[in-house]
Coordinates of N, CA and C in Angstrom, one line a residue:
X1174 N 14.9 18.9 3.2 CA 15.8 19.9 3.6 C 16.5 19.7 5.0
X1175 N 16.1 18.7 5.6 CA 16.7 18.4 7.0 C 18.2 18.1 6.9
X1176 N 19.0 18.8 7.7 CA 20.4 18.6 7.6 C 20.9 17.7 8.7
X1177 N 20.2 17.5 9.8 CA 20.6 16.7 10.9 C 20.3 15.2 10.5
X1178 N 21.3 14.4 10.3 CA 21.1 13.0 9.9 C 20.1 12.2 10.8
X1179 N 20.1 12.5 12.1 CA 19.3 11.8 13.1 C 17.8 12.2 13.0
X1180 N 17.5 13.3 12.2 CA 16.1 13.7 12.1 C 15.5 13.4 10.7
X1181 N 16.3 12.8 9.9 CA 15.8 12.4 8.6 C 14.9 11.1 8.8
X1182 N 13.7 11.1 8.3 CA 12.8 10.0 8.6 C 13.1 8.7 7.9
X1183 N 14.3 8.2 8.1 CA 14.6 6.9 7.6 C 14.0 5.8 8.5
X1184 N 14.0 4.6 8.1 CA 13.5 3.5 8.9 C 14.2 3.4 10.2
X1185 N 15.5 3.4 10.2 CA 16.3 3.3 11.4 C 15.9 4.5 12.4
X1186 N 15.8 5.7 11.9 CA 15.6 6.8 12.8 C 14.1 6.8 13.3
X1187 N 13.2 6.4 12.5 CA 11.8 6.3 13.0 C 11.7 5.2 14.1
X1188 N 12.4 4.1 13.9 CA 12.4 3.0 14.9 C 13.0 3.5 16.2
X1189 N 14.1 4.2 16.1 CA 14.7 4.8 17.3 C 13.8 5.7 18.0
X1190 N 13.1 6.6 17.3 CA 12.2 7.6 17.8 C 11.1 6.9 18.6
X1191 N 10.5 5.8 18.0 CA 9.4 5.1 18.6 C 9.8 4.5 19.9
X1192 N 11.0 3.9 19.9 CA 11.5 3.3 21.2 C 11.8 4.4 22.2
X1193 N 12.3 5.5 21.8 CA 12.6 6.6 22.7 C 11.3 7.1 23.4
X1194 N 10.3 7.2 22.6 CA 9.0 7.7 23.0 C 8.5 7.0 24.3
X1195 N 8.5 5.7 24.3 CA 7.9 4.9 25.3 C 8.9 4.5 26.4
X1196 N 10.2 4.7 26.2 CA 11.2 4.2 27.1 C 11.0 4.9 28.5
X1197 N 10.9 4.0 29.5 CA 10.8 4.6 30.9 C 9.5 5.2 31.2
X1198 N 8.5 5.0 30.4 CA 7.2 5.6 30.6 C 6.6 5.3 32.0
X1199 N 6.0 6.3 32.7 CA 5.6 6.2 34.0 C 4.1 6.7 34.2
X1200 N 3.4 6.3 35.3 CA 2.1 6.8 35.5 C 2.0 8.3 35.4
X1201 N 1.0 8.8 34.7 CA 0.9 10.2 34.5 C 1.5 10.7 33.2
X1202 N 2.3 9.9 32.5 CA 2.9 10.3 31.3 C 1.8 10.3 30.1
X1203 N 1.8 11.4 29.3 CA 1.0 11.5 28.2 C 1.8 11.6 26.9
X1204 N 1.8 10.6 26.1 CA 2.7 10.5 24.9 C 2.0 10.8 23.6
X1205 N 2.6 11.4 22.7 CA 2.0 11.7 21.4 C 2.9 11.3 20.3
X1206 N 2.4 10.6 19.3 CA 3.2 10.2 18.1 C 2.4 10.7 16.9
X1207 N 3.0 11.6 16.2 CA 2.4 12.1 14.9 C 3.2 11.7 13.7
X1208 N 2.5 11.1 12.8 CA 3.2 10.8 11.5 C 2.4 11.3 10.4
X1209 N 3.0 12.1 9.5 CA 2.3 12.6 8.3 C 3.2 12.2 7.1
X1210 N 2.8 11.3 6.3 CA 3.6 10.8 5.2 C 2.9 9.7 4.4
X1211 N 3.7 8.9 3.8 CA 3.1 7.8 3.0 C 2.8 6.6 3.8
X1212 N 1.7 6.0 3.5 CA 1.3 4.7 4.1 C 0.9 3.7 3.1
X1213 N 1.0 2.4 3.4 CA 0.6 1.4 2.4 C 0.1 0.2 3.2
X1214 N -0.2 -0.9 2.5 CA -0.6 -2.1 3.1 C 0.0 -3.2 2.3
X1215 N 0.3 -4.3 3.0 CA 1.0 -5.5 2.3 C 0.4 -6.8 2.9
X1216 N 0.7 -7.8 2.2 CA 0.2 -9.1 2.6 C 0.5 -9.5 4.0
X1217 N -0.5 -10.0 4.8 CA -0.3 -10.4 6.2 C 0.2 -11.8 6.2
X1218 N 1.4 -12.0 6.7 CA 2.0 -13.4 6.7 C 1.8 -14.2 8.0
X1219 N 1.4 -13.5 9.1 CA 1.2 -14.2 10.3 C -0.3 -14.4 10.6
X1220 N -1.2 -14.0 9.7 CA -2.6 -14.3 9.7 C -3.3 -13.7 11.0
X1221 N -2.9 -12.5 11.4 CA -3.5 -11.8 12.5 C -4.5 -10.7 12.1
X1222 N -4.6 -10.5 10.7 CA -5.4 -9.4 10.2 C -6.8 -9.9 9.7
X1223 N -7.8 -9.2 10.0 CA -9.2 -9.6 9.5 C -9.2 -9.5 8.0
X1224 N -8.6 -8.5 7.4 CA -8.7 -8.3 6.0 C -7.6 -9.0 5.2
X1225 N -6.6 -9.6 5.9 CA -5.5 -10.3 5.2 C -4.4 -9.4 4.8
X1226 N -4.4 -8.1 5.3 CA -3.3 -7.2 5.0 C -2.8 -6.5 6.2
X1227 N -1.5 -6.3 6.3 CA -0.8 -5.5 7.3 C -0.8 -4.0 6.8
X1228 N -1.1 -3.1 7.7 CA -1.0 -1.7 7.4 C 0.4 -1.3 7.7
X1229 N 1.0 -0.3 7.0 CA 2.4 0.0 7.2 C 2.7 1.5 7.0
X1230 N 3.7 2.0 7.6 CA 4.2 3.4 7.4 C 5.4 3.3 6.5
X1231 N 5.5 4.2 5.6 CA 6.7 4.2 4.6 C 7.7 5.2 5.0
X1232 N 8.9 4.8 5.5 CA 10.0 5.7 5.8 C 10.5 6.2 4.5
X1233 N 11.4 7.2 4.6 CA 12.0 7.8 3.4 C 12.7 6.8 2.5
X1234 N 13.4 5.8 3.2 CA 14.2 4.8 2.5 C 13.5 3.5 2.3
X1235 N 12.1 3.5 2.2 CA 11.4 2.3 2.2 C 11.7 1.4 1.0
X1236 N 12.1 2.0 -0.1 CA 12.3 1.2 -1.3 C 13.5 0.3 -1.1
X1237 N 14.5 0.6 -0.2 CA 15.6 -0.2 0.0 C 15.5 -0.9 1.4
X1238 N 14.9 -0.3 2.4 CA 14.9 -0.8 3.7 C 13.6 -1.4 4.1
X1239 N 12.5 -1.2 3.4 CA 11.2 -1.7 3.7 C 10.4 -0.8 4.5
X1240 N 9.1 -1.2 4.8 CA 8.2 -0.5 5.5 C 8.2 -0.8 7.0
X1241 N 7.5 -0.1 7.8 CA 7.3 -0.4 9.2 C 5.9 -0.8 9.4
X1242 N 5.7 -2.1 9.6 CA 4.3 -2.6 9.6 C 3.7 -2.5 11.0
X1243 N 2.4 -2.7 11.0 CA 1.6 -2.5 12.2 C 2.0 -3.4 13.3
X1244 N 2.4 -4.6 13.0 CA 2.8 -5.5 14.1 C 4.0 -4.9 14.9
X1245 N 4.9 -4.4 14.2 CA 6.1 -3.8 14.8 C 5.7 -2.5 15.6
X1246 N 4.9 -1.7 15.0 CA 4.4 -0.5 15.7 C 3.7 -0.8 17.0
X1247 N 2.9 -1.8 17.0 CA 2.2 -2.3 18.2 C 3.2 -2.8 19.2
X1248 N 4.1 -3.6 18.8 CA 5.1 -4.2 19.7 C 5.9 -3.0 20.4
X1249 N 6.2 -2.0 19.6 CA 7.1 -0.9 20.0 C 6.5 0.1 20.9
X1250 N 5.3 0.6 20.6 CA 4.7 1.7 21.3 C 3.4 1.4 22.0
X1251 N 2.8 0.3 21.8 CA 1.5 -0.1 22.4 C 1.8 -1.0 23.6
X1252 N 2.4 -2.1 23.3 CA 2.6 -3.1 24.4 C 3.4 -2.6 25.6
X1253 N 4.4 -1.7 25.5 CA 5.1 -1.2 26.7 C 4.3 -0.3 27.6
X1254 N 3.1 0.2 27.2 CA 2.4 1.2 27.9 C 2.0 0.6 29.3
X1255 N 2.5 1.2 30.3 CA 2.2 0.7 31.7 C 1.0 1.5 32.2
X1256 N 0.4 0.9 33.3 CA -0.8 1.5 33.9 C -0.5 3.0 34.2
X1257 N -1.5 3.8 33.9 CA -1.4 5.3 34.1 C -0.7 6.0 33.0
X1258 N -0.3 5.3 32.0 CA 0.4 6.0 30.8 C -0.6 6.0 29.6
X1259 N -0.6 7.1 28.9 CA -1.6 7.3 27.8 C -0.8 7.7 26.5
X1260 N -1.2 7.0 25.5 CA -0.6 7.3 24.1 C -1.7 7.8 23.2
X1261 N -1.4 8.9 22.5 CA -2.3 9.3 21.4 C -1.4 9.3 20.1
X1262 N -1.8 8.6 19.1 CA -1.1 8.6 17.8 C -2.0 9.3 16.8
X1263 N -1.4 10.2 16.1 CA -2.1 10.9 15.0 C -1.4 10.5 13.7
X1264 N -2.1 9.7 12.9 CA -1.5 9.2 11.7 C -2.1 9.7 10.4
X1265 N -1.4 10.5 9.7 CA -2.0 11.1 8.5 C -1.3 10.4 7.3
X1266 N -1.9 9.3 6.9 CA -1.3 8.5 5.9 C -2.3 7.6 5.2
X1267 N -2.1 7.1 4.0 CA -3.0 6.2 3.4 C -3.1 4.9 4.1
X1268 N -4.2 4.2 4.0 CA -4.4 2.9 4.6 C -4.1 2.8 6.1
X1269 N -4.3 3.8 6.8 CA -3.8 3.9 8.2 C -4.8 3.6 9.3
X1270 N -6.0 3.1 8.9 CA -7.1 2.9 9.9 C -6.7 2.2 11.1
X1271 N -6.1 1.0 11.0 CA -5.7 0.2 12.1 C -4.2 0.0 12.2
X1272 N -3.4 1.0 11.9 CA -2.0 0.9 11.8 C -1.3 0.7 13.1
X1273 N -2.0 0.9 14.2 CA -1.5 0.6 15.6 C -1.9 -0.8 16.0
X1274 N -2.8 -1.5 15.2 CA -3.3 -2.8 15.6 C -4.0 -2.7 17.0
X1275 N -4.8 -1.7 17.2 CA -5.6 -1.6 18.4 C -6.9 -2.4 18.2
X1276 N -7.4 -3.0 19.3 CA -8.5 -4.0 19.1 C -9.9 -3.4 18.9
X1277 N -10.1 -2.2 19.2 CA -11.5 -1.6 19.1 C -11.5 -0.5 18.1
X1278 N -12.4 -0.6 17.2 CA -12.5 0.4 16.1 C -13.9 1.1 16.1
X1279 N -13.8 2.4 16.1 CA -15.1 3.2 16.1 C -15.7 3.3 14.7
X1280 N -16.9 2.9 14.6 CA -17.7 2.9 13.4 C -19.0 3.7 13.5
X1281 N -19.3 4.4 12.5 CA -20.6 5.1 12.5 C -21.7 4.1 12.1
X1282 N -22.8 4.1 12.9 CA -23.9 3.2 12.6 C -25.0 3.9 11.7
X1283 N -26.0 3.2 11.4 CA -27.1 3.7 10.5 C -27.8 5.0 11.1
X1284 N -27.7 5.1 12.4 CA -28.3 6.3 13.1 C -27.4 7.5 13.1
X1285 N -26.2 7.3 12.6 CA -25.3 8.5 12.5 C -24.5 8.6 13.8
X1286 N -24.4 7.6 14.7 CA -23.7 7.7 15.9 C -22.5 6.7 15.9
X1287 N -21.4 7.0 16.5 CA -20.3 6.1 16.5 C -20.5 5.0 17.6
X1288 N -20.2 3.8 17.2 CA -20.2 2.6 18.2 C -18.9 1.9 18.0
X1289 N -18.6 1.0 19.0 CA -17.3 0.3 18.9 C -17.5 -1.1 18.2
X1290 N -16.5 -1.4 17.3 CA -16.5 -2.7 16.7 C -15.3 -3.4 17.3
X1291 N -15.6 -4.6 17.8 CA -14.6 -5.4 18.5 C -13.8 -6.2 17.5
X1292 N -12.5 -5.9 17.3 CA -11.7 -6.7 16.3 C -10.7 -7.6 17.0
X1293 N -10.9 -7.9 18.2 CA -10.0 -8.8 18.9 C -9.9 -10.1 18.3
X1294 N -8.7 -10.6 18.0 CA -8.5 -11.9 17.5 C -8.0 -12.8 18.7
X1295 N -8.8 -13.8 19.0 CA -8.4 -14.7 20.2 C -7.0 -15.2 20.1
X1296 N -6.5 -15.5 18.9 CA -5.2 -16.0 18.8 C -4.1 -15.0 18.8
X1297 N -4.5 -13.7 18.5 CA -3.4 -12.7 18.4 C -3.9 -11.4 19.1
X1298 N -4.5 -11.6 20.3 CA -5.1 -10.4 21.0 C -3.9 -9.5 21.5
X1299 N -3.9 -8.3 21.0 CA -2.8 -7.4 21.3 C -3.3 -6.4 22.3
X1300 N -2.5 -6.2 23.4 CA -2.9 -5.3 24.5 C -1.7 -4.5 25.0
X1301 N -2.0 -3.5 25.8 CA -1.0 -2.7 26.4 C -0.6 -3.5 27.7
X1302 N 0.3 -2.9 28.5 CA 0.7 -3.4 29.8 C 0.0 -2.7 30.9
X1303 N -1.2 -2.3 30.6 CA -2.1 -1.6 31.6 C -2.4 -0.2 31.2
X1304 N -1.7 0.4 30.2 CA -1.9 1.8 29.8 C -3.0 1.9 28.8
X1305 N -3.2 3.1 28.3 CA -4.2 3.4 27.3 C -3.6 3.9 26.0
X1306 N -4.1 3.4 24.9 CA -3.7 3.8 23.6 C -4.8 4.2 22.7
X1307 N -4.7 5.4 22.1 CA -5.7 5.9 21.1 C -5.1 6.3 19.8
X1308 N -5.7 6.0 18.7 CA -5.1 6.4 17.4 C -6.2 7.1 16.6
X1309 N -5.9 8.3 16.2 CA -6.7 9.0 15.1 C -6.0 8.8 13.8
X1310 N -6.7 8.2 12.8 CA -6.1 7.9 11.5 C -6.8 8.7 10.4
X1311 N -6.1 9.0 9.4 CA -6.6 9.8 8.3 C -7.8 9.1 7.5
X1312 N -7.7 7.8 7.5 CA -8.7 7.1 6.7 C -8.8 5.6 7.1
X1313 N -9.7 4.9 6.5 CA -9.9 3.5 6.8 C -8.8 2.7 6.1
X1314 N -8.7 1.4 6.4 CA -7.6 0.6 5.9 C -7.6 0.4 4.4
X1315 N -8.7 0.6 3.7 CA -8.8 0.4 2.3 C -8.8 1.8 1.6
X1316 N -8.7 2.9 2.3 CA -8.8 4.2 1.7 C -7.4 4.9 1.6
X1317 N -7.4 5.9 0.7 CA -6.2 6.8 0.6 C -6.6 8.1 1.2
X1318 N -5.5 8.9 1.6 CA -5.8 10.2 2.3 C -5.2 11.3 1.4
X1319 N -5.8 12.4 1.5 CA -5.5 13.6 0.6 C -4.6 14.6 1.2
X1320 N -3.7 15.1 0.3 CA -3.0 16.3 0.6 C -3.7 17.4 -0.2
X1321 N -3.8 18.6 0.4 CA -4.5 19.7 -0.3 C -4.0 21.0 0.0
X1322 N -4.2 22.0 -0.9 CA -3.9 23.4 -0.7 C -5.1 24.2 -0.2
X1323 N -6.2 23.5 -0.1 CA -7.5 24.1 0.2 C -7.5 24.9 1.5
X1324 N -6.6 24.5 2.5 CA -6.6 25.1 3.8 C -5.6 26.2 4.0
X1325 N -4.6 26.2 3.1 CA -3.5 27.1 3.3 C -3.6 28.4 2.5
X1326 N -4.4 28.5 1.5 CA -4.5 29.7 0.7 C -3.3 29.9 -0.2
X1327 N -2.4 29.0 -0.2 CA -1.1 29.1 -1.0 C -1.0 27.8 -1.8
X1328 N 0.2 27.7 -2.4 CA 0.5 26.4 -3.1 C 1.1 25.4 -2.2
X1329 N 1.2 25.7 -1.0 CA 1.8 24.7 0.0 C 0.7 23.7 0.3
X1330 N 1.0 22.4 0.2 CA 0.1 21.3 0.4 C 0.2 20.8 1.9
X1331 N -0.9 20.5 2.4 CA -0.9 20.0 3.8 C -1.8 18.8 3.9
X1332 N -1.6 17.9 4.8 CA -2.5 16.8 5.0 C -3.8 17.2 5.5
X1333 N -4.9 16.8 4.9 CA -6.2 17.2 5.3 C -6.5 16.7 6.7
X1334 N -6.1 15.5 7.1 CA -6.3 15.0 8.4 C -5.6 15.8 9.5
X1335 N -4.3 16.1 9.2 CA -3.6 16.9 10.2 C -4.2 18.2 10.4
X1336 N -4.5 18.9 9.3 CA -5.2 20.2 9.4 C -6.5 20.2 10.2
X1337 N -7.3 19.2 9.9 CA -8.6 19.1 10.6 C -8.5 18.8 12.0
X1338 N -7.5 18.0 12.4 CA -7.2 17.7 13.8 C -6.8 18.9 14.6
X1339 N -5.8 19.6 14.0 CA -5.3 20.8 14.7 C -6.4 21.9 14.9
X1340 N -7.1 22.1 13.8 CA -8.2 23.1 13.9 C -9.2 22.8 14.9
X1341 N -9.6 21.5 15.0 CA -10.6 21.1 16.0 C -10.1 21.3 17.4
X1342 N -8.8 20.9 17.7 CA -8.2 21.1 19.0 C -8.1 22.5 19.4
X1343 N -7.7 23.4 18.4 CA -7.5 24.8 18.7 C -8.9 25.5 18.9
X1344 N -9.9 25.1 18.2 CA -11.1 25.9 18.2 C -12.1 25.6 19.2
X1345 N -12.0 24.4 19.8 CA -13.0 23.9 20.8 C -12.4 23.6 22.1
X1346 N -13.0 24.1 23.2 CA -12.5 23.7 24.5 C -13.2 22.4 25.0
X1347 N -12.5 21.7 25.8 CA -13.1 20.5 26.4 C -13.7 19.6 25.3
X1348 N -13.0 19.3 24.3 CA -13.4 18.6 23.2 C -13.5 17.1 23.5
X1349 N -14.6 16.4 23.2 CA -14.7 15.0 23.4 C -14.2 14.2 22.2
X1350 N -13.9 13.0 22.4 CA -13.5 12.2 21.2 C -14.5 12.1 20.1
X1351 N -15.8 12.0 20.5 CA -16.8 12.0 19.5 C -16.9 13.3 18.7
X1352 N -16.9 14.4 19.4 CA -17.0 15.7 18.8 C -15.7 16.0 17.9
X1353 N -14.6 15.5 18.4 CA -13.4 15.7 17.5 C -13.5 14.9 16.3
X1354 N -13.9 13.6 16.4 CA -14.1 12.8 15.2 C -15.1 13.4 14.2
X1355 N -16.2 13.9 14.7 CA -17.2 14.5 13.8 C -16.6 15.8 13.2
X1356 N -15.9 16.6 13.9 CA -15.3 17.8 13.4 C -14.3 17.5 12.2
X1357 N -13.5 16.5 12.5 CA -12.5 16.0 11.4 C -13.3 15.5 10.2
X1358 N -14.3 14.7 10.5 CA -15.1 14.1 9.4 C -15.7 15.2 8.5
X1359 N -16.2 16.2 9.1 CA -16.9 17.3 8.4 C -15.9 18.1 7.5
X1360 N -14.7 18.4 8.1 CA -13.7 19.2 7.4 C -13.1 18.4 6.3
X1361 N -12.8 17.1 6.5 CA -12.2 16.3 5.5 C -13.2 15.9 4.4
X1362 N -14.4 15.9 4.8 CA -15.5 15.5 3.8 C -15.5 16.5 2.7
X1363 N -15.3 17.8 3.0 CA -15.3 18.9 2.0 C -14.2 18.7 1.0
X1364 N -13.0 18.3 1.5 CA -11.9 18.1 0.6 C -12.1 16.8 -0.2
X1365 N -12.6 15.8 0.4 CA -12.8 14.5 -0.3 C -13.8 14.7 -1.5
X1366 N -14.8 15.5 -1.3 CA -15.8 15.7 -2.4 C -15.1 16.5 -3.5
X1367 N -14.2 17.4 -3.2 CA -13.6 18.2 -4.2 C -12.6 17.3 -5.0
X1368 N -12.1 16.3 -4.4 CA -11.1 15.4 -5.1 C -11.8 14.1 -5.6
X1369 N -13.1 14.0 -5.4 CA -13.8 12.8 -5.8 C -13.3 11.5 -5.2
X1370 N -12.8 11.7 -3.9 CA -12.3 10.5 -3.2 C -13.1 10.3 -1.9
X1371 N -13.0 9.1 -1.4 CA -13.6 8.8 -0.1 C -12.6 8.7 1.0
X1372 N -12.7 9.5 2.0 CA -11.7 9.5 3.1 C -12.5 9.7 4.4
X1373 N -12.5 8.7 5.3 CA -13.2 8.7 6.6 C -12.2 8.6 7.7
X1374 N -12.0 9.7 8.5 CA -11.1 9.6 9.6 C -11.5 8.5 10.6
X1375 N -10.6 7.8 11.2 CA -10.8 6.7 12.0 C -10.3 6.9 13.5
X1376 N -11.0 6.3 14.4 CA -10.5 6.3 15.8 C -10.5 4.8 16.2
X1377 N -9.3 4.4 16.7 CA -9.2 3.1 17.3 C -8.6 3.2 18.7
X1378 N -8.8 2.2 19.5 CA -8.5 2.3 21.0 C -8.1 0.9 21.5
X1379 N -7.3 1.0 22.6 CA -7.0 -0.2 23.3 C -8.2 -0.7 24.2
X1380 N -9.1 0.2 24.5 CA -10.3 -0.1 25.4 C -11.5 0.7 24.8
X1381 N -12.7 0.1 25.1 CA -13.9 0.8 24.7 C -14.2 1.9 25.8
X1382 N -14.8 3.0 25.3 CA -15.3 4.0 26.3 C -16.3 4.8 25.6
X1383 N -17.0 5.7 26.4 CA -18.0 6.6 25.8 C -17.4 7.8 25.1
X1384 N -17.3 7.8 23.8 CA -16.6 8.8 23.1 C -17.3 10.2 23.2
X1385 N -18.6 10.2 23.5 CA -19.3 11.5 23.6 C -19.2 12.2 24.9
X1386 N -18.6 11.5 25.9 CA -18.4 12.1 27.2 C -17.0 12.3 27.7
X1387 N -16.1 11.5 27.1 CA -14.7 11.5 27.5 C -14.0 12.7 26.8
X1388 N -13.4 13.6 27.5 CA -12.6 14.7 26.9 C -11.3 14.3 26.4
X1389 N -10.8 14.9 25.3 CA -9.5 14.6 24.7 C -8.5 15.4 25.5
X1390 N -7.5 14.7 26.1 CA -6.5 15.4 26.9 C -5.1 14.9 26.3
X1391 N -4.4 15.7 25.7 CA -3.1 15.3 25.1 C -2.0 15.7 26.0

């Protein structure tokens, strides 16, 4: 129903918005990129992916213009981040676990605590220009994400990940990354069980840090 052509989520408009987001970023800037829509994965042709697939976002015109793959997203909004600049990406889409191509992935160990998995590729190590990048994703790279009416009480569907993220941010003060991830996992888990699907929210980062002590500041 969007009437302004510049706000329709076409590939060209999304590309422009991503470039606008980081243009002229300076120390102290806190940037947020939220995408709620379709995601996919496709064959990795430059061999920088551990699983052999690029993760991608699907713009409205993806059938004719193609997807926006993780390599491009990293080049556009991760690499330009200068020292003192912070980016938070919230990606509510299928196959979105590493869609920013950040090198460190938070995984839950057998003891039920999150630890960092180093996915740096010596030949394709992708880094910022001194800034910090964090990405909360709806699910792992091989999983799909759910839309649901469970949270609205109406026939209006909403992304389970987006809802769980907003609820956690609103309901808890001085929320740490670990507590936020757990809160999202708990909320999404109820929806996943109802749909018979597996959906684990993911956190990736440009740097390792203690997720149980660092507060989330958007």
